PDB file of C-alpha atoms in Angstrom:
ATOM      1  CA  MET R1247       4.758  13.420  14.245  1.00 28.00           C
ATOM      2  CA  SER R1248       3.154  16.585  12.399  1.00 28.00           C
ATOM      3  CA  ARG R1249       0.071  16.854  10.901  1.00 29.00           C
ATOM      4  CA  VAL R1250      -0.326  16.172   7.223  1.00 34.00           C
ATOM      5  CA  THR R1251      -3.553  17.821   5.892  1.00 36.00           C
ATOM      6  CA  THR R1252      -7.078  18.082   6.852  1.00 37.00           C
ATOM      7  CA  ALA R1253      -9.434  16.744   4.763  1.00 41.00           C
ATOM      8  CA  LEU R1254     -12.912  18.633   4.059  1.00 43.00           C
ATOM      9  CA  PRO R1255     -13.433  19.764   7.509  1.00 45.00           C
ATOM     10  CA  GLY R1256     -17.021  18.867   9.406  1.00 49.00           C
ATOM     11  CA  VAL R1257     -17.436  15.677   6.643  1.00 77.00           C
ATOM     12  CA  LEU R1258     -13.930  13.483   7.199  1.00 89.00           C
ATOM     13  CA  PRO R1259     -11.624  13.368   9.734  1.00 91.00           C
ATOM     14  CA  GLY R1260      -8.430  14.775   9.954  1.00 94.00           C
ATOM     15  CA  ILE R1261      -5.228  12.888   8.477  1.00 96.00           C
ATOM     16  CA  ARG R1262      -2.044  12.760  10.404  1.00 96.00           C
ATOM     17  CA  ARG R1263       1.265  10.784  10.372  1.00 97.00           C
ATOM     18  CA  ALA R1264       1.073   7.661  11.972  1.00 97.00           C
ATOM     19  CA  ARG R1265       3.130   6.536  15.424  1.00 96.00           C
ATOM     20  CA  LYS R1266       5.019   3.419  15.907  1.00 96.00           C
ATOM     21  CA  GLU R1267       2.833   3.018  18.986  1.00 96.00           C
ATOM     22  CA  GLU R1268      -0.126   2.995  16.815  1.00 97.00           C
ATOM     23  CA  ARG R1269       0.848  -0.381  15.033  1.00 96.00           C
ATOM     24  CA  GLU R1270      -1.577  -2.689  16.244  1.00 95.00           C
ATOM     25  CA  GLU R1271      -4.406  -0.375  15.268  1.00 95.00           C
ATOM     26  CA  ILE R1272      -3.369   0.240  12.056  1.00 97.00           C
ATOM     27  CA  SER R1273      -2.756  -3.470  11.552  1.00 96.00           C
ATOM     28  CA  ARG R1274      -6.238  -4.608  12.408  1.00 95.00           C
ATOM     29  CA  LEU R1275      -7.569  -1.890  10.121  1.00 96.00           C
ATOM     30  CA  LEU R1276      -5.546  -3.394   7.032  1.00 97.00           C
ATOM     31  CA  GLY R1277      -6.464  -6.852   8.185  1.00 96.00           C
ATOM     32  CA  GLU R1278     -10.442  -5.910   8.138  1.00 96.00           C
ATOM     33  CA  ALA R1279     -10.475  -3.850   5.334  1.00 95.00           C
ATOM     34  CA  PHE R1280      -8.694  -6.693   3.020  1.00 96.00           C
ATOM     35  CA  MET R1281     -11.147  -9.636   3.960  1.00 96.00           C
ATOM     36  CA  ALA R1282     -13.042  -9.034   0.991  1.00 94.00           C
ATOM     37  CA  ASP R1283     -10.300  -8.200  -1.306  1.00 95.00           C
ATOM     38  CA  PRO R1284      -9.864 -10.711  -4.313  1.00 96.00           C
ATOM     39  CA  VAL R1285      -6.139 -11.076  -4.354  1.00 97.00           C
ATOM     40  CA  SER R1286      -6.012 -11.579  -0.619  1.00 97.00           C
ATOM     41  CA  GLY R1287      -8.792 -14.142  -0.962  1.00 97.00           C
ATOM     42  CA  TRP R1288      -6.528 -16.102  -3.484  1.00 98.00           C
ATOM     43  CA  VAL R1289      -3.858 -15.619  -0.921  1.00 97.00           C
ATOM     44  CA  PHE R1290      -5.736 -17.357   1.959  1.00 98.00           C
ATOM     45  CA  PRO R1291      -8.776 -19.065   0.698  1.00 97.00           C
ATOM     46  CA  ASP R1292     -10.362 -19.793   3.823  1.00 97.00           C
ATOM     47  CA  GLU R1293     -11.900 -17.135   5.526  1.00 97.00           C
ATOM     48  CA  GLU R1294     -11.463 -17.976   9.102  1.00 97.00           C
ATOM     49  CA  HIS R1295      -7.695 -18.380   8.297  1.00 97.00           C
ATOM     50  CA  ARG R1296      -7.349 -15.310   6.018  1.00 97.00           C
ATOM     51  CA  ARG R1297      -9.285 -13.266   9.481  1.00 96.00           C
ATOM     52  CA  ALA R1298      -6.586 -14.911  11.614  1.00 96.00           C
ATOM     53  CA  VAL R1299      -3.237 -14.125   9.398  1.00 96.00           C
ATOM     54  CA  HIS R1300      -4.407 -10.883   7.893  1.00 96.00           C
ATOM     55  CA  PRO R1301      -2.641  -8.483  10.494  1.00 94.00           C
ATOM     56  CA  ARG R1302       0.511 -10.601  10.670  1.00 94.00           C
ATOM     57  CA  PHE R1303       0.550 -10.479   6.667  1.00 96.00           C
ATOM     58  CA  PHE R1304      -0.011  -6.822   6.487  1.00 96.00           C
ATOM     59  CA  GLY R1305       1.838  -5.891   9.415  1.00 95.00           C
ATOM     60  CA  VAL R1306       4.770  -6.545   6.939  1.00 95.00           C
ATOM     61  CA  PHE R1307       4.020  -3.545   4.902  1.00 96.00           C
ATOM     62  CA  LEU R1308       3.341  -1.757   7.965  1.00 97.00           C
ATOM     63  CA  ASP R1309       6.563  -2.150   9.653  1.00 96.00           C
ATOM     64  CA  ALA R1310       8.238  -1.078   6.420  1.00 96.00           C
ATOM     65  CA  ALA R1311       6.468   1.781   6.299  1.00 97.00           C
ATOM     66  CA  LEU R1312       6.942   2.784   9.786  1.00 97.00           C
ATOM     67  CA  ARG R1313      10.725   2.172   9.807  1.00 96.00           C
ATOM     68  CA  ASP R1314      11.492   3.299   6.125  1.00 96.00           C
ATOM     69  CA  GLY R1315       8.618   5.505   4.712  1.00 98.00           C
ATOM     70  CA  TRP R1316       5.423   7.019   6.406  1.00 98.00           C
ATOM     71  CA  VAL R1317       1.805   6.317   7.322  1.00 98.00           C
ATOM     72  CA  ASP R1318      -0.789   8.817   7.032  1.00 98.00           C
ATOM     73  CA  VAL R1319      -3.831   7.475   9.049  1.00 97.00           C
ATOM     74  CA  MET R1320      -7.339   9.215   9.730  1.00 96.00           C
ATOM     75  CA  GLU R1321      -7.859  10.547  13.188  1.00 95.00           C
ATOM     76  CA  ASP R1322     -10.603   7.617  13.753  1.00 94.00           C
ATOM     77  CA  TYR R1323      -8.576   4.872  12.174  1.00 95.00           C
ATOM     78  CA  SER R1324     -11.310   4.661   9.426  1.00 96.00           C
ATOM     79  CA  ALA R1325      -8.434   4.621   6.802  1.00 96.00           C
ATOM     80  CA  ALA R1326      -4.758   4.609   6.367  1.00 97.00           C
ATOM     81  CA  ALA R1327      -2.195   4.810   3.839  1.00 98.00           C
ATOM     82  CA  LEU R1328       1.378   3.097   3.860  1.00 98.00           C
ATOM     83  CA  TRP R1329       3.847   4.951   1.942  1.00 98.00           C
ATOM     84  CA  LEU R1330       7.732   3.573   0.836  1.00 97.00           C
ATOM     85  CA  PRO R1331      10.610   5.829  -0.699  1.00 98.00           C
ATOM     86  CA  MET R1332      11.955   3.750  -3.408  1.00 96.00           C
ATOM     87  CA  MET R1333      14.917   5.213  -4.362  1.00 95.00           C
ATOM     88  CA  VAL R1334      17.532   4.965  -7.631  1.00 91.00           C
ATOM     89  CA  GLY R1335      21.062   6.018  -7.792  1.00 80.00           C
ATOM     90  CA  GLU R1336      22.418   9.145  -6.377  1.00 57.00           C
ATOM     91  CA  THR R1337      19.131   9.522  -4.282  1.00 53.00           C
ATOM     92  CA  ALA R1338      19.337   5.985  -2.684  1.00 52.00           C
ATOM     93  CA  GLY R1339      21.716   7.221  -0.216  1.00 46.00           C
ATOM     94  CA  ASP R1340      20.046  10.140   1.431  1.00 43.00           C
ATOM     95  CA  GLY R1341      18.638   7.912   4.102  1.00 39.00           C
ATOM     96  CA  ALA R1342      15.199   7.902   2.881  1.00 44.00           C
ATOM     97  CA  GLY R1343      13.920   4.348   1.891  1.00 46.00           C
ATOM     98  CA  GLY R1344      16.642   1.933   3.185  1.00 44.00           C
ATOM     99  CA  GLY R1345      18.943  -0.010   1.078  1.00 44.00           C
ATOM    100  CA  GLY R1346      18.815  -0.926  -2.085  1.00 50.00           C
ATOM    101  CA  GLU R1347      15.281  -1.550  -4.108  1.00 55.00           C
ATOM    102  CA  ASP R1348      16.125  -5.209  -4.911  1.00 59.00           C
ATOM    103  CA  ASP R1349      17.224  -5.827  -1.491  1.00 60.00           C
ATOM    104  CA  GLY R1350      14.321  -4.565  -0.250  1.00 60.00           C
ATOM    105  CA  HIS R1351      11.989  -6.901  -2.495  1.00 71.00           C
ATOM    106  CA  ASP R1352      13.799  -9.534  -1.367  1.00 80.00           C
ATOM    107  CA  GLU R1353      13.383  -9.152   2.078  1.00 87.00           C
ATOM    108  CA  MET R1354       9.873  -8.331   1.981  1.00 87.00           C
ATOM    109  CA  THR R1355       9.298 -11.506  -0.190  1.00 88.00           C
ATOM    110  CA  GLU R1356      10.976 -13.197   2.723  1.00 92.00           C
ATOM    111  CA  ALA R1357       8.767 -11.404   5.409  1.00 92.00           C
ATOM    112  CA  LEU R1358       5.372 -11.961   3.341  1.00 92.00           C
ATOM    113  CA  ALA R1359       5.926 -15.864   3.381  1.00 91.00           C
ATOM    114  CA  ALA R1360       7.040 -16.172   7.093  1.00 93.00           C
ATOM    115  CA  ALA R1361       3.568 -14.483   7.768  1.00 94.00           C
ATOM    116  CA  ASP R1362       1.910 -17.427   6.878  1.00 95.00           C
ATOM    117  CA  PRO R1363       4.582 -20.665   6.704  1.00 94.00           C
ATOM    118  CA  GLY R1364       3.514 -23.326   4.726  1.00 93.00           C
ATOM    119  CA  ASN R1365       1.356 -21.162   2.419  1.00 96.00           C
ATOM    120  CA  GLU R1366       3.279 -20.745  -0.767  1.00 96.00           C
ATOM    121  CA  ARG R1367       1.083 -18.272  -2.274  1.00 97.00           C
ATOM    122  CA  THR R1368       2.152 -15.779   0.399  1.00 96.00           C
ATOM    123  CA  ARG R1369       5.896 -16.013  -1.679  1.00 94.00           C
ATOM    124  CA  ILE R1370       4.515 -16.198  -5.037  1.00 96.00           C
ATOM    125  CA  VAL R1371       2.535 -12.817  -4.672  1.00 96.00           C
ATOM    126  CA  GLY R1372       5.598 -11.191  -3.184  1.00 94.00           C
ATOM    127  CA  GLU R1373       7.740 -12.433  -6.094  1.00 95.00           C
ATOM    128  CA  LEU R1374       5.325 -11.555  -8.854  1.00 96.00           C
ATOM    129  CA  THR R1375       4.736  -8.164  -7.236  1.00 96.00           C
ATOM    130  CA  ALA R1376       8.449  -7.538  -7.214  1.00 95.00           C
ATOM    131  CA  LEU R1377       9.087  -8.536 -10.556  1.00 96.00           C
ATOM    132  CA  ALA R1378       6.528  -5.726 -11.978  1.00 97.00           C
ATOM    133  CA  HIS R1379       7.888  -3.187  -9.586  1.00 97.00           C
ATOM    134  CA  PRO R1380      10.000  -0.690 -11.718  1.00 96.00           C
ATOM    135  CA  THR R1381      13.513   0.004 -10.996  1.00 94.00           C
ATOM    136  CA  ASP R1382      14.821   2.378 -13.124  1.00 95.00           C
ATOM    137  CA  ARG R1383      13.434   5.712 -11.148  1.00 96.00           C
ATOM    138  CA  SER R1384      12.781   6.961  -7.692  1.00 98.00           C
ATOM    139  CA  HIS R1385       9.486   7.053  -6.388  1.00 98.00           C
ATOM    140  CA  TYR R1386       7.123   6.763  -3.654  1.00 98.00           C
ATOM    141  CA  TYR R1387       5.435   3.234  -3.860  1.00 98.00           C
ATOM    142  CA  LEU R1388       1.952   2.967  -2.094  1.00 98.00           C
ATOM    143  CA  PRO R1389       1.770  -0.750  -1.193  1.00 97.00           C
ATOM    144  CA  ASN R1390      -1.652  -0.191   1.195  1.00 97.00           C
ATOM    145  CA  ILE R1391      -4.643   1.739   1.065  1.00 97.00           C
ATOM    146  CA  VAL R1392      -7.640   1.159   3.021  1.00 95.00           C
ATOM    147  CA  ALA R1393     -10.613   2.379   4.196  1.00 95.00           C
ATOM    148  CA  ALA R1394     -12.540   0.435   7.144  1.00 94.00           C
ATOM    149  CA  PRO R1395     -15.534  -1.801   6.262  1.00 92.00           C
ATOM    150  CA  GLY R1396     -18.588   0.164   5.642  1.00 88.00           C
ATOM    151  CA  ARG R1397     -16.727   3.718   5.185  1.00 89.00           C
ATOM    152  CA  THR R1398     -15.523   3.167   1.741  1.00 85.00           C
ATOM    153  CA  GLY R1399     -16.919   5.390  -1.331  1.00 85.00           C
ATOM    154  CA  GLU R1400     -16.887   8.125   1.389  1.00 86.00           C
ATOM    155  CA  GLY R1401     -13.957   9.971   0.069  1.00 91.00           C
ATOM    156  CA  ARG R1402     -11.430   8.593   2.234  1.00 94.00           C
ATOM    157  CA  GLY R1403      -9.057   7.117  -0.301  1.00 93.00           C
ATOM    158  CA  SER R1404      -8.846  10.245  -2.511  1.00 94.00           C
ATOM    159  CA  ALA R1405      -8.106  12.379   0.823  1.00 95.00           C
ATOM    160  CA  LEU R1406      -5.172  10.103   1.667  1.00 96.00           C
ATOM    161  CA  LEU R1407      -4.090  10.179  -1.922  1.00 96.00           C
ATOM    162  CA  GLU R1408      -4.248  14.030  -2.303  1.00 95.00           C
ATOM    163  CA  ALA R1409      -2.105  14.257   1.026  1.00 86.00           C
ATOM    164  CA  VAL R1410       0.804  13.053  -0.805  1.00 97.00           C
ATOM    165  CA  LEU R1411       0.186  13.161  -4.596  1.00 97.00           C
ATOM    166  CA  GLU R1412       0.384  17.045  -4.060  1.00 96.00           C
ATOM    167  CA  ARG R1413       3.843  16.228  -2.332  1.00 96.00           C
ATOM    168  CA  CYS R1414       4.710  14.228  -5.533  1.00 98.00           C
ATOM    169  CA  ASP R1415       3.869  16.912  -7.811  1.00 97.00           C
ATOM    170  CA  ARG R1416       6.009  19.769  -5.996  1.00 97.00           C
ATOM    171  CA  GLU R1417       8.920  17.498  -5.680  1.00 97.00           C
ATOM    172  CA  GLY R1418       8.970  16.098  -9.256  1.00 97.00           C
ATOM    173  CA  MET R1419       8.708  12.399  -7.452  1.00 98.00           C
ATOM    174  CA  PRO R1420       6.747   9.451  -9.741  1.00 98.00           C
ATOM    175  CA  ALA R1421       4.572   7.107  -7.567  1.00 98.00           C
ATOM    176  CA  TYR R1422       3.753   3.705  -7.907  1.00 98.00           C
ATOM    177  CA  LEU R1423       1.218   0.882  -6.774  1.00 98.00           C
ATOM    178  CA  GLU R1424      -0.748  -2.288  -7.489  1.00 98.00           C
ATOM    179  CA  ALA R1425      -4.478  -2.133  -7.702  1.00 97.00           C
ATOM    180  CA  SER R1426      -6.140  -5.388  -6.655  1.00 95.00           C
ATOM    181  CA  ASN R1427      -9.299  -4.790  -8.013  1.00 93.00           C
ATOM    182  CA  THR R1428     -11.465  -2.692 -10.726  1.00 93.00           C
ATOM    183  CA  ARG R1429     -13.090  -0.212  -8.100  1.00 91.00           C
ATOM    184  CA  SER R1430      -9.510   0.644  -6.651  1.00 93.00           C
ATOM    185  CA  LYS R1431      -8.063   0.856 -10.394  1.00 96.00           C
ATOM    186  CA  ALA R1432     -10.609   3.475 -11.175  1.00 94.00           C
ATOM    187  CA  LEU R1433     -10.034   5.179  -8.243  1.00 93.00           C
ATOM    188  CA  TYR R1434      -6.252   5.603  -9.052  1.00 97.00           C
ATOM    189  CA  GLU R1435      -6.865   6.617 -12.581  1.00 97.00           C
ATOM    190  CA  ARG R1436      -8.864   9.376 -11.425  1.00 96.00           C
ATOM    191  CA  HIS R1437      -6.061  10.586  -9.663  1.00 97.00           C
ATOM    192  CA  GLY R1438      -3.453  10.334 -12.429  1.00 97.00           C
ATOM    193  CA  PHE R1439      -2.310   6.490 -12.247  1.00 98.00           C
ATOM    194  CA  VAL R1440      -1.940   4.844 -15.639  1.00 98.00           C
ATOM    195  CA  PHE R1441      -2.039   1.142 -15.929  1.00 98.00           C
ATOM    196  CA  THR R1442       1.479   0.364 -17.084  1.00 97.00           C
ATOM    197  CA  GLY R1443       0.323  -2.390 -19.704  1.00 97.00           C
ATOM    198  CA  LYS R1444       1.078  -5.751 -18.316  1.00 97.00           C
ATOM    199  CA  THR R1445      -0.948  -7.499 -15.215  1.00 98.00           C
ATOM    200  CA  VAL R1446       0.499  -9.400 -12.376  1.00 98.00           C
ATOM    201  CA  ASP R1447      -1.249 -12.831 -13.327  1.00 97.00           C
ATOM    202  CA  LEU R1448      -1.473 -14.677 -10.090  1.00 97.00           C
ATOM    203  CA  PRO R1449      -1.500 -18.888 -10.760  1.00 97.00           C
ATOM    204  CA  GLY R1450      -5.242 -19.345 -11.069  1.00 96.00           C
ATOM    205  CA  GLY R1451      -6.108 -16.389  -9.380  1.00 97.00           C
ATOM    206  CA  PRO R1452      -7.176 -12.640  -9.775  1.00 97.00           C
ATOM    207  CA  PRO R1453      -5.266 -10.141 -11.835  1.00 97.00           C
ATOM    208  CA  MET R1454      -3.489  -7.177 -10.190  1.00 98.00           C
ATOM    209  CA  TRP R1455      -2.686  -3.835 -12.198  1.00 98.00           C
ATOM    210  CA  PRO R1456       0.638  -2.363 -11.484  1.00 98.00           C
ATOM    211  CA  MET R1457      -0.167   1.578 -11.897  1.00 98.00           C
ATOM    212  CA  TRP R1458       2.669   4.504 -12.340  1.00 98.00           C
ATOM    213  CA  ARG R1459       1.743   8.156 -11.859  1.00 98.00           C
ATOM    214  CA  GLU R1460       3.942  10.929 -13.629  1.00 98.00           C
ATOM    215  CA  PRO R1461       4.140  14.045 -11.449  1.00 98.00           C
ATOM    216  CA  ARG R1462       2.094  17.150 -12.711  1.00 95.00           C
ATOM    217  CA  GLY R1463       2.967  20.475 -12.787  1.00 79.00           C
TER     218      GLY R1463
END
């Protein structure tokens, strides 16, 4: 795969497109990075169980991105971003993003539920985020972006976002994500994402903020 960009030479590692054979390394990164996330803590209340099931749960998003979209990763595996093209109407037939968006959401919800059988909260979070997800316009969807524990606040998230948001601006393509905590919400706002106005409210759990970004320029 081709290199995407090199961020802040001498400060941050380079960013490149991940390969399928790197799945296990990136899956572990996702699992570790979300251990302290409030939404993940609601889905998997027991910390030991959360640590065990995380790579499998987030592997659902990773497999979808490796198959139907792309994954940007820093050279040292300290951060990664998963992207999925969500195509609507005439653009849906160009081979980017797989089948229809509704079918994709249904498959994702089932796969998330299967990652931890018997845990109804995996299905709930999949269903509620699917209901909030816009379906009327093509866009690039960011289901996960992470930095390794101890490497947050160093510009890794911004570098990964900028690599794709510049592409969004060139192509005139919107972007969409769900923020799972206030810190990440503030980061996304700095990069032009706007809260859609209605939170995803997990029963007895923390809110999530659906966010949309119109292309610039």
